[in-house]
C-alpha cells in the first residue's frame, strides 16, 4: 500500500536557477558552520566573514543571472507553481543581499569589538536572508508562511545571540512571543482564505476571483484581515508596531540595522504579491485597511520619533514611518505604486543599514551608548563620520539629490495619480515632521562643538570648576571634552562609505534603479 | 528652434551651475590649515560666476520675451523629469543678483572660524539659488528650491548667533512644510496634464496648457503659493524670518534676504502666474490684501525693534509685500515694478546686512540701544548707511524708488484702494529708518562708540559696487527695464488671453506681437 502511494506521487519539476540564491545562502551557512568548527579564536570570525561575503556575493550574482534570464525568456513558476521567478523577486533578492552584505561588514567589527568568537551571527544572518529572498518568490500562502518563519526564527535568535547583553534577552523574548502570536494569526488567516477560495496558491486564488463572485465575502474578508495583521506586524505598521522600539533598542545595533531592512523588505514583498497580484480584484476589501494603516503609521511614527532621546528608538520610529510611505505605494496598487514601493525599499534598506552602522561604531564597547548626547559635536571630532551620518539622516528625511528624495517622490506621485491625494498630503506632512527629528541629531552633531571651542581659546583665567559646571549643564551630564573620538574599523567604514555612495548615486542618477524597479513591478502570476 | 525658446552655442547655464558646484567641492577637499586659500578660491570662483553672468546679460536679446540660453536633457525620464533650464528677462536679473551678492558676502563678511566649510557651503548655496532661478522643469525647480535649505541650515547652525539652533530649525521646518504642499501641487498639475493630453511631464511650457476646474485651480494655486509665501515671506507666513535673519551671520543674512527671499516672489511670478491664470484672477484680492497687511505690519513692527538686524528683517517683510503687491496687481507696471524691486531690494538689503555686520564687528552688537553717535568717529560708515537707508525709504534717484513707484502705479491702475493703503507703508518706512539712524548714528559718541573705526579701504572697495548699483539703478534703470519688459508683457499677455471669455476679443498689452510665440512654445 505504502509503496503504491509513493509511486503515484510524482515530483514536481524544479528549476534550480529559480531557487539558486536561497540554495547558495543556505549552503554558505552550512559551510560557515563546518569551517568555523575547525578553528579557534579570531581566525574563526575572519573565516566566517570571508565565507559569508563570498556566498552573499555569489547569491547576488545568481540574482543578476536570474534577471538576465527573465529579460530574455520572461517570468515563470516552478515547483508546482509554489515558487515564482520574475523581475519582482529578483529585485527583492538584490535588495536583501545588498543589505546582508553591508550588515555582515558591520557585524564583523561588532563581533571583534565585543570579543565574540562564535559564528552564529553569520550563519543566522544568511538563513534569515534566504527567508527574505524566498518571501519575494513565494507564490503560495503556505510558502510565504514557511519563508516568513525561516526569516523570523533566525531573527529571534539573532536578537539574543550576544550572551553578554542582558537587555537583548528581554527584547528577543518580546519579539518571539509577539512574533509567534502574529504568525499564528497569519496562519489562521491563511486557513480562512483557503476556506473561502479553495486554494492557497496565489495564481489559483486570482483565478478563483476572476471566475467567481463571492456572495458571502465574510469568510474571505476575515481571512484577508488576519493575513494583513500578520504582515502589519512584520513590517511594523501602526497599531502592530509596539514591539519595534523595544526590540530595535535591545538588539545589538548591527542586528537592528539588518532586521530593520531585511524583515521589512521580506514582509512588503509578500504583502505586495498577496494584495496586488493575487487579490487585485478584491481591492475594495484590502485598500481601506492599508489606507488606514498607512495614515496611522506615517503620523505616529514621525510624531513619536520627535520625543525620543535614544537614537536607536528614534530610528525605530523613523523606520515605522518609512513603512507608512511604502504602504502608500502598496495601497495605490498601480504599476507606478508598486515600482515606487520597490524603489523605496531599496533606498530605505541601504540608508537604514548605513545609519545603524554608524550607530554601531558610536555605540562603543558593549554597544550601550546610544543617547543623543553621544552625538554632540560629532562632526567636529570626526568630520567624515559626522558628514556620513548627516547624509544618511537627511536622505531619510527625503532631501533632494539623495535616493530618499526619489523614493518619497515616487510614492507621493503614485498616490496622486492613483487618486489617493489625501494620503499624499499626509505623507508630506509626516515628511515635514520627520525633518524635525532627523535634524535634531544633525544639529547636535554639528553644534556643541562651540562649547568645545571655549576650551580651545585662551580662557585660562576661567575657573576650571565653573567651566566644568557649565559644560555639564550644557551637555546634560556629558562633557564634550569627555566624549572620545571613536576609531572607525575598516569593514564598518567600507559599509558606511558604500551606503552613503549608493544613497547619493541614486539621488543624482536615479534612472537605472527607477528602470529596474519599474520593470520589476510587473508581477507575474500563474 | 522657435523664438520662444532660444538656445545658445555657449553653455552659459550649465557653466553657471557647474562652476560654483565644483568650486564648493574644491574648497571642501583642501587642507583645513589653508584658510586664506579656501577664501580666495571661493572669491575667485564666485567672481568667475559673476563675470559669466554679466557676459550672459550682455548676450541676452532684449527683443524676445521668451526663454534664452535654453538647454533640455532628459534625466529621470521614467518619472517625467528633465534637465530643462533657461532664463528670461525676469530670471536673468535674479541670477545676476545671486552672482553679485555671493562674492561680496565672501569678501565683506568673511568668517574667520572654520572658513573652509563656510566658503564651501556658500558656494553650494549659490549653486542651488542659481539652479532654482534657471529651472524650467517643475521638479528640477523643486529639487534646487529644497537644496537651498541644506547649505542655509548648516551656515546658520555653524556660524550663527546665540539662538542659532532654534532659528535654523525653525527656518528649515517652516520652509520644508511649505515645500510639502508645493510638491503635492506639482504632482497634481502633472497628472491633470497627463489626463488631458496623455503626456506625463513636468515641463513648465507644456504644463501651461493644462486646464483646471475652478476649485481645483484655486486649491492648487494655494498649494503653490503657501510654499512661496513662506520663502518670501508674505504675511502671515513670516514668523521664521526675523529670528533667522537675526541669528544668521552677516554674510548668510545677506544671501538669505537678498537672494533666497526673492526665490519666493520669483516662484509666484514664474509658476503661479503661468500655471493658474484663472485662479489668479479669483485669488488676487486675497493675496493683495495679505501683501498690504505685510507692508503695514512689517513697517509698524520694525518701528519697535531695538536690533538693527531684526529691524531690517521686518523692513524686508514690508518690501516683499510691495513685490507681491506688484505681482498680483496684474498690470504691466506693477509686475515690472515687482521684478525691478526684487533686484533693487536684493541689493539694498544686502548692503544693509553688510553694513550692520561691519557695525557688529566693531561694536560686538547690533543693538540700537547700545549704539550712539557713530557718525562722529565713522563718517564714511554713516554716509554709506545713509545712502542705503535713503534707497530703502524710496528716495527718487536711488534704486528703491523706481520699483516702489512702478508697483504703486501699477496697483493703482487695477486695485486702487490697496495702492492707497500700501502707500502708508512708504511713510512709515521713512519713520523707522530715520529714527534708527538718529538713535545709532547721531548724538554724542561715548565710551565704546567713540572708538569705532571708520570703514577701511578694502571695506569701502567691497561695498562700493552695491552703492554704485543703488545709484545706477535709480538714475539709469533703462537697460534693466528693457530686458525685463518683454518677459513681463509676455507673462501678462498669457493671463489676458488664457482668461479671455469666449466670443470676446482680448487685446494683449503688447499689441499681440508675442501671442503666436506663446502658442508655438506651448506646442513644443
Coordinates of N, CA, C and O in Angstrom, one line a residue, chain A residues 343-487:
Chain A
X343 N 11.4 50.8 -5.2 CA 12.5 51.8 -5.2 C 12.7 52.2 -3.7 O 13.8 52.3 -3.2
X344 N 11.6 52.5 -3.0 CA 11.7 52.9 -1.7 C 12.3 51.9 -0.8 O 13.2 52.2 0.0
X345 N 11.9 50.6 -1.0 CA 12.5 49.5 -0.2 C 14.0 49.5 -0.4 O 14.7 49.3 0.6
X346 N 14.5 49.6 -1.6 CA 15.9 49.5 -1.8 C 16.6 50.7 -1.2 O 17.6 50.5 -0.4
X347 N 16.1 51.9 -1.4 CA 16.7 53.1 -0.9 C 16.7 53.0 0.7 O 17.7 53.3 1.3
X348 N 15.6 52.6 1.2 CA 15.4 52.5 2.6 C 16.4 51.5 3.3 O 17.1 51.8 4.3
X349 N 16.5 50.4 2.6 CA 17.4 49.3 3.2 C 18.8 49.9 3.3 O 19.5 49.7 4.3
X350 N 19.3 50.5 2.2 CA 20.7 50.9 2.2 C 20.9 52.0 3.3 O 21.8 52.0 4.1
X351 N 20.0 53.0 3.3 CA 20.1 54.1 4.3 C 20.1 53.5 5.7 O 20.8 54.0 6.6
X352 N 19.1 52.6 6.0 CA 19.0 52.1 7.3 C 20.2 51.3 7.8 O 20.7 51.5 8.9
X353 N 20.7 50.4 6.9 CA 21.9 49.6 7.4 C 23.0 50.6 7.6 O 23.8 50.5 8.6
X354 N 23.2 51.6 6.7 CA 24.2 52.6 6.9 C 24.1 53.3 8.2 O 25.1 53.5 8.9
X355 N 22.9 53.8 8.5 CA 22.7 54.6 9.7 C 23.0 53.7 10.9 O 23.7 54.2 11.9
X356 N 22.6 52.5 10.9 CA 22.8 51.6 12.1 C 24.3 51.3 12.1 O 24.8 51.0 13.2
X357 N 25.0 51.3 11.0 CA 26.4 51.0 11.0 C 27.1 52.1 11.8 O 28.0 51.9 12.7
X358 N 26.7 53.4 11.6 CA 27.3 54.5 12.3 C 26.9 54.4 13.8 O 27.7 54.6 14.7
X359 N 25.6 54.0 14.1 CA 25.2 53.9 15.5 C 26.1 52.8 16.1 O 26.5 53.0 17.3
X360 N 26.3 51.7 15.4 CA 27.2 50.6 16.0 C 28.6 51.2 16.3 O 29.1 50.9 17.4
X361 N 29.2 51.9 15.4 CA 30.5 52.4 15.6 C 30.5 53.3 16.8 O 31.4 53.3 17.6
X362 N 29.5 54.2 16.9 CA 29.5 55.1 18.0 C 29.1 54.5 19.3 O 29.3 55.1 20.4
X363 N 28.5 53.4 19.3 CA 27.9 52.7 20.5 C 29.0 52.4 21.5 O 28.7 52.3 22.7
X364 N 30.2 52.2 21.0 CA 31.3 52.0 21.9 C 31.3 50.5 22.5 O 30.4 49.8 22.2
X365 N 32.2 50.2 23.4 CA 32.3 48.9 23.9 C 31.0 48.5 24.6 O 30.5 49.4 25.4
X366 N 30.5 47.4 24.4 CA 29.2 47.0 25.0 C 28.0 47.5 24.2 O 26.9 47.1 24.6
X367 N 28.3 48.3 23.2 CA 27.2 48.7 22.3 C 26.0 49.3 23.2 O 24.9 49.0 23.0
X368 N 26.4 50.2 24.1 CA 25.4 50.6 25.1 C 25.1 52.1 25.0 O 24.2 52.6 25.6
X369 N 26.0 52.9 24.3 CA 26.0 54.3 24.4 C 25.2 54.9 23.2 O 25.8 55.3 22.2
X370 N 23.9 55.0 23.4 CA 23.1 55.4 22.2 C 22.3 56.7 22.6 O 21.3 57.0 21.9
X371 N 22.7 57.4 23.7 CA 22.0 58.6 24.0 C 22.3 59.7 23.0 O 23.4 59.7 22.4
X372 N 21.4 60.6 22.8 CA 21.6 61.6 21.8 C 22.8 62.5 22.2 O 23.5 63.0 21.3
X373 N 23.1 62.6 23.5 CA 24.2 63.4 23.9 C 25.5 62.9 23.3 O 26.5 63.6 23.1
X374 N 25.6 61.6 23.0 CA 26.8 61.0 22.4 C 27.1 61.6 21.0 O 28.2 61.6 20.6
X375 N 26.1 62.2 20.4 CA 26.3 62.7 19.0 C 26.7 64.2 19.0 O 26.9 64.8 18.0
X376 N 26.7 64.8 20.2 CA 27.0 66.2 20.3 C 28.4 66.5 19.8 O 29.4 65.8 20.2
X377 N 28.6 67.3 18.9 CA 29.9 67.7 18.4 C 30.6 66.7 17.6 O 31.8 66.7 17.3
X378 N 29.8 65.6 17.1 CA 30.4 64.6 16.4 C 31.2 65.1 15.1 O 32.3 64.7 14.8
X379 N 30.5 66.0 14.4 CA 31.1 66.4 13.2 C 32.4 67.2 13.4 O 33.3 67.3 12.5
X380 N 32.5 67.8 14.6 CA 33.8 68.5 14.9 C 34.9 67.5 15.1 O 36.0 67.6 14.6
X381 N 34.6 66.4 15.9 CA 35.6 65.4 16.3 C 35.9 64.6 15.0 O 37.1 64.3 14.8
X382 N 34.9 64.2 14.3 CA 35.1 63.3 13.2 C 34.3 63.7 12.0 O 33.1 63.3 11.8
X383 N 34.8 64.7 11.2 CA 34.0 65.3 10.2 C 33.5 64.3 9.2 O 32.3 64.4 8.7
X384 N 34.2 63.3 8.9 CA 33.7 62.3 7.8 C 32.6 61.5 8.4 O 31.6 61.3 7.7
X385 N 32.7 61.0 9.6 CA 31.7 60.2 10.2 C 30.4 61.1 10.4 O 29.3 60.7 10.1
X386 N 30.6 62.3 10.9 CA 29.5 63.2 11.0 C 28.8 63.5 9.7 O 27.6 63.6 9.6
X387 N 29.7 63.7 8.7 CA 29.1 64.0 7.4 C 28.3 62.8 6.9 O 27.2 63.0 6.3
X388 N 28.8 61.6 7.0 CA 28.1 60.4 6.6 C 26.7 60.3 7.3 O 25.7 60.0 6.7
X389 N 26.8 60.6 8.6 CA 25.5 60.5 9.4 C 24.5 61.5 8.9 O 23.4 61.2 8.7
X390 N 25.1 62.8 8.6 CA 24.2 63.8 8.1 C 23.6 63.4 6.8 O 22.4 63.6 6.6
X391 N 24.4 62.9 5.9 CA 23.8 62.5 4.6 C 22.8 61.4 4.7 O 21.7 61.5 4.2
X392 N 23.0 60.4 5.6 CA 22.1 59.3 5.7 C 20.8 59.7 6.4 O 19.7 59.3 6.0
X393 N 20.9 60.6 7.4 CA 19.7 61.0 8.0 C 18.9 62.0 7.1 O 17.7 61.9 7.1
X394 N 19.6 62.9 6.5 CA 18.9 63.8 5.6 C 18.3 63.0 4.4 O 17.2 63.4 3.9
X395 N 18.9 62.0 4.0 CA 18.4 61.2 2.9 C 17.1 60.5 3.4 O 16.1 60.4 2.7
X396 N 17.1 60.1 4.7 CA 15.8 59.5 5.2 C 14.8 60.6 5.3 O 13.6 60.2 5.2
X397 N 15.2 61.8 5.5 CA 14.2 62.9 5.5 C 13.7 63.2 4.1 O 12.7 63.9 4.0
X398 N 14.4 62.7 3.1 CA 13.9 63.0 1.7 C 14.4 64.2 1.1 O 13.7 64.9 0.4
X399 N 15.7 64.5 1.4 CA 16.3 65.8 0.8 C 16.7 65.5 -0.6 O 17.1 64.4 -1.0
X400 N 16.6 66.5 -1.5 CA 17.0 66.3 -2.9 C 18.4 65.8 -3.1 O 19.3 66.1 -2.2
X401 N 18.6 65.2 -4.2 CA 19.9 64.6 -4.6 C 20.4 63.5 -3.7 O 21.5 63.3 -3.5
X402 N 19.4 62.9 -3.0 CA 19.6 61.6 -2.3 C 18.5 60.7 -2.8 O 17.5 61.1 -3.3
X403 N 18.8 59.4 -2.7 CA 17.8 58.4 -3.1 C 16.5 58.5 -2.4 O 15.4 58.2 -2.8
X404 N 16.6 59.0 -1.1 CA 15.4 59.2 -0.3 C 14.4 60.2 -0.9 O 13.2 60.0 -0.8
X405 N 14.9 61.2 -1.7 CA 14.0 62.1 -2.3 C 13.2 61.4 -3.4 O 12.0 61.5 -3.4
X406 N 13.9 60.6 -4.3 CA 13.1 60.0 -5.3 C 12.2 58.9 -4.8 O 11.1 58.6 -5.3
X407 N 12.6 58.3 -3.6 CA 11.7 57.3 -3.0 C 10.4 58.0 -2.6 O 9.3 57.5 -2.9
X408 N 10.5 59.1 -1.9 CA 9.3 59.8 -1.4 C 8.5 60.3 -2.6 O 7.3 60.3 -2.7
X409 N 9.3 60.9 -3.6 CA 8.6 61.5 -4.7 C 7.8 60.4 -5.4 O 6.7 60.6 -5.9
X410 N 8.4 59.2 -5.6 CA 7.7 58.1 -6.3 C 6.4 57.7 -5.6 O 5.4 57.7 -6.3
X411 N 6.4 57.5 -4.3 CA 5.2 57.1 -3.6 C 4.1 58.2 -3.6 O 2.9 57.9 -3.9
X412 N 4.6 59.4 -3.4 CA 3.6 60.5 -3.4 C 3.0 60.7 -4.8 O 1.8 60.9 -4.9
X413 N 3.9 60.6 -5.8 CA 3.4 60.8 -7.1 C 2.4 59.7 -7.5 O 1.4 59.9 -8.1
X414 N 2.7 58.4 -7.1 CA 1.8 57.3 -7.4 C 0.5 57.5 -6.7 O -0.6 57.2 -7.2
X415 N 0.6 58.1 -5.4 CA -0.7 58.2 -4.7 C -1.6 59.3 -5.4 O -2.8 59.1 -5.5
X416 N -1.0 60.4 -5.9 CA -1.8 61.4 -6.5 C -2.4 60.8 -7.8 O -3.5 61.0 -8.1
X417 N -1.5 60.1 -8.5 CA -2.0 59.5 -9.8 C -3.1 58.5 -9.5 O -4.1 58.4 -10.3
X418 N -3.0 57.8 -8.4 CA -4.0 56.7 -8.1 C -5.2 57.3 -7.4 O -6.1 56.6 -7.0
X419 N -5.3 58.6 -7.3 CA -6.5 59.2 -6.7 C -6.4 59.3 -5.2 O -7.4 59.7 -4.5
X420 N -5.3 58.9 -4.5 CA -5.3 58.9 -3.1 C -4.6 60.2 -2.6 O -3.6 60.1 -1.8
X421 N -5.0 61.3 -3.1 CA -4.2 62.5 -2.7 C -4.2 62.9 -1.3 O -3.3 63.4 -0.8
X422 N -5.3 62.5 -0.5 CA -5.2 62.7 1.0 C -3.9 62.0 1.6 O -3.2 62.6 2.4
X423 N -3.7 60.8 1.1 CA -2.5 60.0 1.5 C -1.3 60.8 1.2 O -0.3 60.9 2.0
X424 N -1.2 61.4 0.0 CA 0.0 62.1 -0.4 C 0.2 63.3 0.5 O 1.3 63.6 1.0
X425 N -0.9 64.0 0.9 CA -0.8 65.1 1.8 C -0.3 64.7 3.2 O 0.6 65.3 3.7
X426 N -0.9 63.6 3.7 CA -0.5 63.1 5.0 C 1.0 62.8 4.9 O 1.8 63.1 5.8
X427 N 1.4 62.1 3.8 CA 2.8 61.7 3.7 C 3.7 62.9 3.7 O 4.8 62.9 4.4
X428 N 3.3 64.0 3.1 CA 4.2 65.2 3.0 C 4.2 65.9 4.4 O 5.2 66.4 4.8
X429 N 3.1 65.8 5.1 CA 3.1 66.4 6.5 C 4.0 65.6 7.4 O 4.8 66.1 8.1
X430 N 3.9 64.2 7.2 CA 4.8 63.4 8.0 C 6.3 63.6 7.7 O 7.1 63.6 8.5
X431 N 6.5 63.9 6.4 CA 7.9 64.2 6.0 C 8.4 65.5 6.6 O 9.5 65.6 7.1
X432 N 7.5 66.5 6.7 CA 7.9 67.7 7.4 C 8.2 67.5 8.9 O 9.1 68.1 9.4
X433 N 7.3 66.7 9.5 CA 7.6 66.4 10.9 C 8.9 65.6 11.0 O 9.7 65.8 11.9
X434 N 9.1 64.6 10.1 CA 10.3 63.8 10.1 C 11.6 64.6 10.0 O 12.5 64.3 10.7
X435 N 11.5 65.7 9.2 CA 12.7 66.5 9.1 C 13.1 67.0 10.5 O 14.3 67.1 10.8
X436 N 12.2 67.3 11.4 CA 12.5 67.9 12.7 C 13.3 66.9 13.5 O 14.3 67.3 14.1
X437 N 13.0 65.6 13.5 CA 13.8 64.7 14.3 C 15.1 64.3 13.7 O 16.1 64.1 14.4
X438 N 15.1 64.2 12.4 CA 16.4 63.9 11.8 C 17.4 65.1 12.0 O 18.6 64.9 12.3
X439 N 16.8 66.3 11.8 CA 17.7 67.5 12.0 C 18.2 67.6 13.5 O 19.2 68.1 13.7
X440 N 17.4 67.1 14.4 CA 17.8 67.2 15.8 C 19.1 66.5 16.0 O 20.0 67.0 16.7
X441 N 19.3 65.3 15.4 CA 20.5 64.6 15.5 C 21.6 65.4 14.8 O 22.7 65.5 15.3
X442 N 21.3 65.8 13.5 CA 22.3 66.5 12.7 C 22.8 67.8 13.4 O 23.9 68.1 13.5
X443 N 21.8 68.5 14.0 CA 22.2 69.7 14.7 C 23.1 69.5 15.9 O 24.1 70.2 16.1
X444 N 22.8 68.4 16.6 CA 23.7 68.0 17.7 C 25.1 67.7 17.2 O 26.1 68.1 17.8
X445 N 25.1 67.0 16.1 CA 26.4 66.6 15.5 C 27.2 67.8 15.1 O 28.4 67.8 15.2
X446 N 26.5 68.8 14.6 CA 27.2 69.9 14.0 C 27.4 71.1 15.0 O 28.1 72.0 14.8
X447 N 26.6 71.0 16.1 CA 26.8 72.1 17.1 C 27.5 71.4 18.3 O 28.0 70.4 18.3
X448 N 27.4 72.2 19.4 CA 28.1 71.6 20.6 C 29.6 71.6 20.5 O 30.3 71.5 21.4
X449 N 30.0 71.9 19.2 CA 31.5 72.0 19.0 C 31.9 73.3 19.6 O 33.1 73.5 20.0
X450 N 31.0 74.3 19.7 CA 31.4 75.6 20.1 C 31.7 75.6 21.6 O 32.5 76.4 22.1
X451 N 31.0 74.8 22.4 CA 31.3 74.7 23.8 C 32.8 74.2 23.9 O 33.5 74.6 24.8
X452 N 33.1 73.3 23.0 CA 34.5 72.8 23.0 C 35.4 73.9 22.5 O 36.6 73.9 23.0
X453 N 34.9 74.7 21.7 CA 35.8 75.8 21.2 C 36.3 76.6 22.4 O 37.4 77.1 22.4
X454 N 35.3 76.9 23.4 CA 35.7 77.7 24.5 C 36.9 77.1 25.2 O 37.7 77.9 25.8
X455 N 37.1 75.8 25.2 CA 38.2 75.3 25.9 C 39.5 75.4 25.0 O 40.6 75.4 25.5
X456 N 39.3 75.6 23.7 CA 40.4 75.8 22.8 C 41.0 77.2 23.0 O 42.2 77.4 23.0
X457 N 40.1 78.1 23.0 CA 40.5 79.5 23.1 C 41.2 79.8 24.4 O 40.9 79.2 25.4
X458 N 42.1 80.8 24.5 CA 42.7 81.1 25.8 C 41.8 81.6 26.8 O 41.3 82.8 26.7
X459 N 41.3 80.8 27.7 CA 40.4 81.2 28.7 C 40.9 80.6 30.0 O 40.1 80.1 30.8
X460 N 42.2 80.7 30.2 CA 42.8 80.0 31.4 C 42.3 80.7 32.7 O 42.4 80.0 33.7
X461 N 41.9 81.9 32.5 CA 41.5 82.6 33.8 C 40.2 82.1 34.3 O 39.9 82.3 35.5
X462 N 39.4 81.4 33.4 CA 38.2 80.8 33.9 C 38.5 79.7 34.8 O 39.3 78.8 34.6
X463 N 37.8 79.7 35.9 CA 37.9 78.6 36.9 C 37.5 77.3 36.3 O 36.4 77.2 35.8
X464 N 38.4 76.3 36.3 CA 38.1 75.1 35.7 C 36.8 74.5 36.2 O 36.1 73.8 35.4
X465 N 36.5 74.7 37.5 CA 35.3 74.1 38.0 C 34.1 74.7 37.4 O 33.1 74.0 37.1
X466 N 34.1 76.0 37.3 CA 33.0 76.7 36.7 C 32.8 76.2 35.3 O 31.7 75.9 34.9
X467 N 33.9 76.1 34.6 CA 33.8 75.7 33.2 C 33.2 74.3 33.1 O 32.3 74.0 32.3
X468 N 33.6 73.4 34.1 CA 33.1 72.1 34.1 C 31.6 72.1 34.3 O 30.8 71.5 33.7
X469 N 31.2 73.0 35.3 CA 29.8 73.0 35.7 C 29.0 73.5 34.5 O 27.9 73.0 34.1
X470 N 29.6 74.5 33.7 CA 28.9 75.0 32.6 C 28.7 73.9 31.5 O 27.6 73.6 31.0
X471 N 29.8 73.2 31.3 CA 29.6 72.2 30.2 C 28.7 71.1 30.7 O 28.0 70.5 29.9
X472 N 28.7 70.8 32.0 CA 27.8 69.7 32.4 C 26.4 70.1 32.2 O 25.6 69.3 31.7
X473 N 26.1 71.4 32.4 CA 24.8 71.9 32.2 C 24.4 71.8 30.8 O 23.4 71.3 30.4
X474 N 25.4 72.2 29.9 CA 25.1 72.3 28.5 C 24.9 70.9 27.9 O 24.1 70.7 27.0
X475 N 25.7 69.9 28.4 CA 25.7 68.7 27.7 C 24.8 67.6 28.5 O 24.9 66.4 28.1
X476 N 24.1 68.1 29.4 CA 23.2 67.2 30.1 C 24.0 66.0 30.6 O 23.7 64.8 30.3
X477 N 25.0 66.3 31.4 CA 25.7 65.2 32.1 C 26.9 64.7 31.3 O 27.6 63.8 31.8
X478 N 27.2 65.1 30.1 CA 28.3 64.6 29.4 C 29.1 65.7 28.7 O 28.5 66.5 27.9
X479 N 30.3 65.9 29.2 CA 31.1 67.0 28.6 C 31.6 66.6 27.3 O 32.0 65.5 27.0
X480 N 31.7 67.6 26.4 CA 32.2 67.4 25.1 C 33.6 66.8 25.2 O 34.0 65.9 24.5
X481 N 34.4 67.4 26.1 CA 35.8 67.0 26.2 C 35.9 65.5 26.6 O 36.9 64.9 26.3
X482 N 34.9 65.0 27.3 CA 35.0 63.6 27.7 C 34.4 62.6 26.7 O 34.6 61.4 26.8
X483 N 33.8 63.1 25.6 CA 33.4 62.2 24.6 C 34.6 61.9 23.7 O 35.1 62.8 23.0
X484 N 35.0 60.7 23.7 CA 36.2 60.4 22.9 C 35.8 60.2 21.4 O 34.7 59.8 21.1
X485 N 36.8 60.5 20.6 CA 36.6 60.2 19.2 C 36.7 58.7 19.0 O 37.6 58.1 19.7
X486 N 35.8 58.1 18.3 CA 36.0 56.6 18.1 C 36.7 56.3 16.8 O 36.6 57.1 15.8
X487 N 37.4 55.2 16.8 CA 38.1 54.9 15.5 C 37.1 54.0 14.7 O 36.3 53.2 15.3

